[in-house]
Amino acid sequence: MWKLIQILTIAVLVNGSYYSFNFAFWASGPNTKMILALFGVLWFLYDSWRGGKGISIPRVLLGGAIFSILYSLVNLIAVEINNTDDYSYANYITTFLVWVFSVYPAIRCIRIVHGEVTVSRITYYLVGVTVFQCITGLLNDNFPAAQNFTDSIVFWAGDFYESIDRMRCFSAALDPAGVRFSLVLILISAVVCTDTEVQKSRRIVFLFLLSYFLISAIGNMVARTTSTGMAMGLVLLLFRSNAIGFRIRKEMVQTMATFSLLLVFFSVAGVLLYNTSEYFRGQLMFAFEGFFNYFNKGEFTTGSTEVLQTMWRWPEDDKTWIIGSGWYGGFVYSTDIGYCRLILYSGLIGFVTFASSFVYYAYYFARKYPRYFWLFLFYLAMTFIVWLKVSTDILMIYVFFFWFTAEESDHINGIFPEATAELCE
């Protein structure tokens, strides 16, 4: 019982960082990510003092901080030059530090409870809280009591969501939810294809792949951005298992067999729900609108992609191309497209600085953890793909990899028979 309480506590900490929210009783106060970041800084300083070796900052944190400071300065210059008061990204260094330290309590608790931090354990918790978000999305959308309970804890702009009639989970909705779901889907595929201990456990493989289908299905009902991660996760799974070449790796045969059976099950379940439930018919038509349009009209389009095609806005003078207009918030340029909003805010100088930071993270971790090279390559691709729709970044997934110790990194790169033993018990 005590172990279950410890695991649930870690899950709450992970959710509070990755799917952060403002409390309903303190809507104007700091969100859970900020609270955890403050706690994380204090815990980090305590650990540094207790270790007696001074403050040891991870190299990737220093590199990321340099990029964040440079990006903040460029945005501040853009605001000053253009004489605006839009400081949306001018304090990005603060955003960076909040993300980084908000995961520290969860990482330290994982180390305390399980003995060490591994990629598979991080995946285990991220998958758990993501499935939780998806299930609460269905409950909130079907039972007013569930929605009222959520609203009593999490602050939501209720009138806005009622006006757009979109599913919202416990603390995630719209494209921010879709991006986070996508990152978890890619992580599931990478771990299933890479971690030998996970591959040996039929139960864990089944639960991971079952979660993959649940997040893909319900996640697309929340935000069709999830389909990006669903597609990338599928490509990664087929490529790394060598299923595309019809010569599946020996250790992946069981995994691909489980995946195939779950694919058949969810396909049949989807057809049955589509034909027997008006609610699920509407949700499935929204979630997979592109596929329905392809089979019905011969072209893969959705309402949102058609709207996005009208939102491309670019600078109209050299100054704006170089340093931007200093405007980002308030939907000034009537566009959601990330490339447009970022360039219009601080020009190519700002955009290149910002984009380079994510190239740095992917390169750093791909070199540090070569076994997970494809995971970070796909995360790099996700960075630039998501900006075709929204201007959010994916720092929230990278920060989980910031805090591995040297010993844990060695285990990740080598053979570690006990890495996922507790998950298999």
JSON list of C-alpha atoms in Angstrom, two decimals, residues 135-217:
[
{"chain": "A", "resi": 135, "resn": "ILE", "atom": "CA", "xyz": [-9.74, 8.96, -19.66]},
{"chain": "A", "resi": 136, "resn": "THR", "atom": "CA", "xyz": [-10.74, 12.09, -17.74]},
{"chain": "A", "resi": 137, "resn": "GLY", "atom": "CA", "xyz": [-11.37, 13.74, -21.12]},
{"chain": "A", "resi": 138, "resn": "LEU", "atom": "CA", "xyz": [-13.99, 11.11, -21.98]},
{"chain": "A", "resi": 139, "resn": "LEU", "atom": "CA", "xyz": [-15.50, 11.27, -18.49]},
{"chain": "A", "resi": 140, "resn": "ASN", "atom": "CA", "xyz": [-15.69, 15.07, -18.50]},
{"chain": "A", "resi": 141, "resn": "ASP", "atom": "CA", "xyz": [-17.30, 15.05, -21.93]},
{"chain": "A", "resi": 142, "resn": "ASN", "atom": "CA", "xyz": [-20.01, 12.56, -20.94]},
{"chain": "A", "resi": 143, "resn": "PHE", "atom": "CA", "xyz": [-20.72, 13.17, -17.27]},
{"chain": "A", "resi": 144, "resn": "PRO", "atom": "CA", "xyz": [-21.40, 16.69, -15.93]},
{"chain": "A", "resi": 145, "resn": "ALA", "atom": "CA", "xyz": [-20.48, 15.52, -12.42]},
{"chain": "A", "resi": 146, "resn": "ALA", "atom": "CA", "xyz": [-16.99, 14.59, -13.64]},
{"chain": "A", "resi": 147, "resn": "GLN", "atom": "CA", "xyz": [-16.59, 17.97, -15.34]},
{"chain": "A", "resi": 148, "resn": "ASN", "atom": "CA", "xyz": [-17.79, 19.78, -12.22]},
{"chain": "A", "resi": 149, "resn": "PHE", "atom": "CA", "xyz": [-15.28, 17.83, -10.13]},
{"chain": "A", "resi": 150, "resn": "THR", "atom": "CA", "xyz": [-12.46, 18.76, -12.52]},
{"chain": "A", "resi": 151, "resn": "ASP", "atom": "CA", "xyz": [-13.55, 22.41, -12.51]},
{"chain": "A", "resi": 152, "resn": "SER", "atom": "CA", "xyz": [-13.44, 22.44, -8.72]},
{"chain": "A", "resi": 153, "resn": "ILE", "atom": "CA", "xyz": [-9.70, 21.66, -8.88]},
{"chain": "A", "resi": 154, "resn": "VAL", "atom": "CA", "xyz": [-8.44, 23.05, -12.20]},
{"chain": "A", "resi": 155, "resn": "PHE", "atom": "CA", "xyz": [-9.08, 26.56, -13.44]},
{"chain": "A", "resi": 156, "resn": "TRP", "atom": "CA", "xyz": [-10.59, 26.58, -16.94]},
{"chain": "A", "resi": 157, "resn": "ALA", "atom": "CA", "xyz": [-11.96, 29.36, -19.09]},
{"chain": "A", "resi": 158, "resn": "GLY", "atom": "CA", "xyz": [-15.28, 27.56, -19.09]},
{"chain": "A", "resi": 159, "resn": "ASP", "atom": "CA", "xyz": [-17.17, 29.92, -21.39]},
{"chain": "A", "resi": 160, "resn": "PHE", "atom": "CA", "xyz": [-14.49, 29.63, -24.07]},
{"chain": "A", "resi": 161, "resn": "TYR", "atom": "CA", "xyz": [-14.48, 25.83, -24.10]},
{"chain": "A", "resi": 162, "resn": "GLU", "atom": "CA", "xyz": [-18.24, 25.68, -24.10]},
{"chain": "A", "resi": 163, "resn": "SER", "atom": "CA", "xyz": [-18.30, 28.03, -27.09]},
{"chain": "A", "resi": 164, "resn": "ILE", "atom": "CA", "xyz": [-15.92, 25.84, -29.14]},
{"chain": "A", "resi": 165, "resn": "ASP", "atom": "CA", "xyz": [-17.44, 22.56, -27.86]},
{"chain": "A", "resi": 166, "resn": "ARG", "atom": "CA", "xyz": [-14.13, 20.69, -27.58]},
{"chain": "A", "resi": 167, "resn": "MET", "atom": "CA", "xyz": [-13.19, 17.87, -25.26]},
{"chain": "A", "resi": 168, "resn": "ARG", "atom": "CA", "xyz": [-10.93, 18.86, -22.38]},
{"chain": "A", "resi": 169, "resn": "CYS", "atom": "CA", "xyz": [-9.10, 16.51, -20.08]},
{"chain": "A", "resi": 170, "resn": "PHE", "atom": "CA", "xyz": [-8.23, 17.01, -16.43]},
{"chain": "A", "resi": 171, "resn": "SER", "atom": "CA", "xyz": [-5.60, 19.67, -17.15]},
{"chain": "A", "resi": 172, "resn": "ALA", "atom": "CA", "xyz": [-4.94, 19.53, -20.90]},
{"chain": "A", "resi": 173, "resn": "ALA", "atom": "CA", "xyz": [-6.83, 20.53, -24.02]},
{"chain": "A", "resi": 174, "resn": "LEU", "atom": "CA", "xyz": [-6.47, 21.69, -27.62]},
{"chain": "A", "resi": 175, "resn": "ASP", "atom": "CA", "xyz": [-3.05, 21.81, -29.32]},
{"chain": "A", "resi": 176, "resn": "PRO", "atom": "CA", "xyz": [-0.95, 21.96, -26.12]},
{"chain": "A", "resi": 177, "resn": "ALA", "atom": "CA", "xyz": [-2.48, 18.62, -25.17]},
{"chain": "A", "resi": 178, "resn": "GLY", "atom": "CA", "xyz": [-1.98, 17.22, -28.68]},
{"chain": "A", "resi": 179, "resn": "VAL", "atom": "CA", "xyz": [1.71, 18.16, -28.67]},
{"chain": "A", "resi": 180, "resn": "ARG", "atom": "CA", "xyz": [2.31, 16.53, -25.29]},
{"chain": "A", "resi": 181, "resn": "PHE", "atom": "CA", "xyz": [0.38, 13.42, -26.30]},
{"chain": "A", "resi": 182, "resn": "SER", "atom": "CA", "xyz": [2.48, 13.20, -29.46]},
{"chain": "A", "resi": 183, "resn": "LEU", "atom": "CA", "xyz": [5.76, 13.34, -27.55]},
{"chain": "A", "resi": 184, "resn": "VAL", "atom": "CA", "xyz": [4.63, 10.50, -25.29]},
{"chain": "A", "resi": 185, "resn": "LEU", "atom": "CA", "xyz": [3.57, 8.37, -28.27]},
{"chain": "A", "resi": 186, "resn": "ILE", "atom": "CA", "xyz": [7.00, 8.78, -29.85]},
{"chain": "A", "resi": 187, "resn": "LEU", "atom": "CA", "xyz": [8.61, 7.91, -26.49]},
{"chain": "A", "resi": 188, "resn": "ILE", "atom": "CA", "xyz": [6.55, 4.71, -26.21]},
{"chain": "A", "resi": 189, "resn": "SER", "atom": "CA", "xyz": [7.69, 3.52, -29.63]},
{"chain": "A", "resi": 190, "resn": "ALA", "atom": "CA", "xyz": [11.33, 4.35, -28.89]},
{"chain": "A", "resi": 191, "resn": "VAL", "atom": "CA", "xyz": [11.38, 2.50, -25.56]},
{"chain": "A", "resi": 192, "resn": "VAL", "atom": "CA", "xyz": [9.56, -0.55, -26.91]},
{"chain": "A", "resi": 193, "resn": "CYS", "atom": "CA", "xyz": [12.07, -0.77, -29.77]},
{"chain": "A", "resi": 194, "resn": "THR", "atom": "CA", "xyz": [15.18, -0.05, -27.69]},
{"chain": "A", "resi": 195, "resn": "ASP", "atom": "CA", "xyz": [14.89, -1.27, -24.10]},
{"chain": "A", "resi": 196, "resn": "THR", "atom": "CA", "xyz": [15.71, -4.99, -24.02]},
{"chain": "A", "resi": 197, "resn": "GLU", "atom": "CA", "xyz": [14.29, -5.45, -20.53]},
{"chain": "A", "resi": 198, "resn": "VAL", "atom": "CA", "xyz": [10.96, -3.98, -21.61]},
{"chain": "A", "resi": 199, "resn": "GLN", "atom": "CA", "xyz": [10.95, -6.28, -24.64]},
{"chain": "A", "resi": 200, "resn": "LYS", "atom": "CA", "xyz": [11.33, -9.30, -22.34]},
{"chain": "A", "resi": 201, "resn": "SER", "atom": "CA", "xyz": [8.20, -8.41, -20.37]},
{"chain": "A", "resi": 202, "resn": "ARG", "atom": "CA", "xyz": [5.00, -9.32, -22.21]},
{"chain": "A", "resi": 203, "resn": "ARG", "atom": "CA", "xyz": [2.94, -7.41, -19.67]},
{"chain": "A", "resi": 204, "resn": "ILE", "atom": "CA", "xyz": [4.86, -4.17, -20.03]},
{"chain": "A", "resi": 205, "resn": "VAL", "atom": "CA", "xyz": [4.94, -4.42, -23.83]},
{"chain": "A", "resi": 206, "resn": "PHE", "atom": "CA", "xyz": [1.19, -5.02, -23.85]},
{"chain": "A", "resi": 207, "resn": "LEU", "atom": "CA", "xyz": [0.49, -2.10, -21.48]},
{"chain": "A", "resi": 208, "resn": "PHE", "atom": "CA", "xyz": [2.72, 0.27, -23.43]},
{"chain": "A", "resi": 209, "resn": "LEU", "atom": "CA", "xyz": [1.13, -0.63, -26.77]},
{"chain": "A", "resi": 210, "resn": "LEU", "atom": "CA", "xyz": [-2.37, -0.59, -25.29]},
{"chain": "A", "resi": 211, "resn": "SER", "atom": "CA", "xyz": [-1.62, 2.90, -23.99]},
{"chain": "A", "resi": 212, "resn": "TYR", "atom": "CA", "xyz": [-0.31, 3.86, -27.43]},
{"chain": "A", "resi": 213, "resn": "PHE", "atom": "CA", "xyz": [-3.67, 3.02, -29.02]},
{"chain": "A", "resi": 214, "resn": "LEU", "atom": "CA", "xyz": [-5.71, 4.62, -26.24]},
{"chain": "A", "resi": 215, "resn": "ILE", "atom": "CA", "xyz": [-3.73, 7.87, -26.39]},
{"chain": "A", "resi": 216, "resn": "SER", "atom": "CA", "xyz": [-3.88, 7.87, -30.19]},
{"chain": "A", "resi": 217, "resn": "ALA", "atom": "CA", "xyz": [-7.65, 7.37, -30.27]}
]
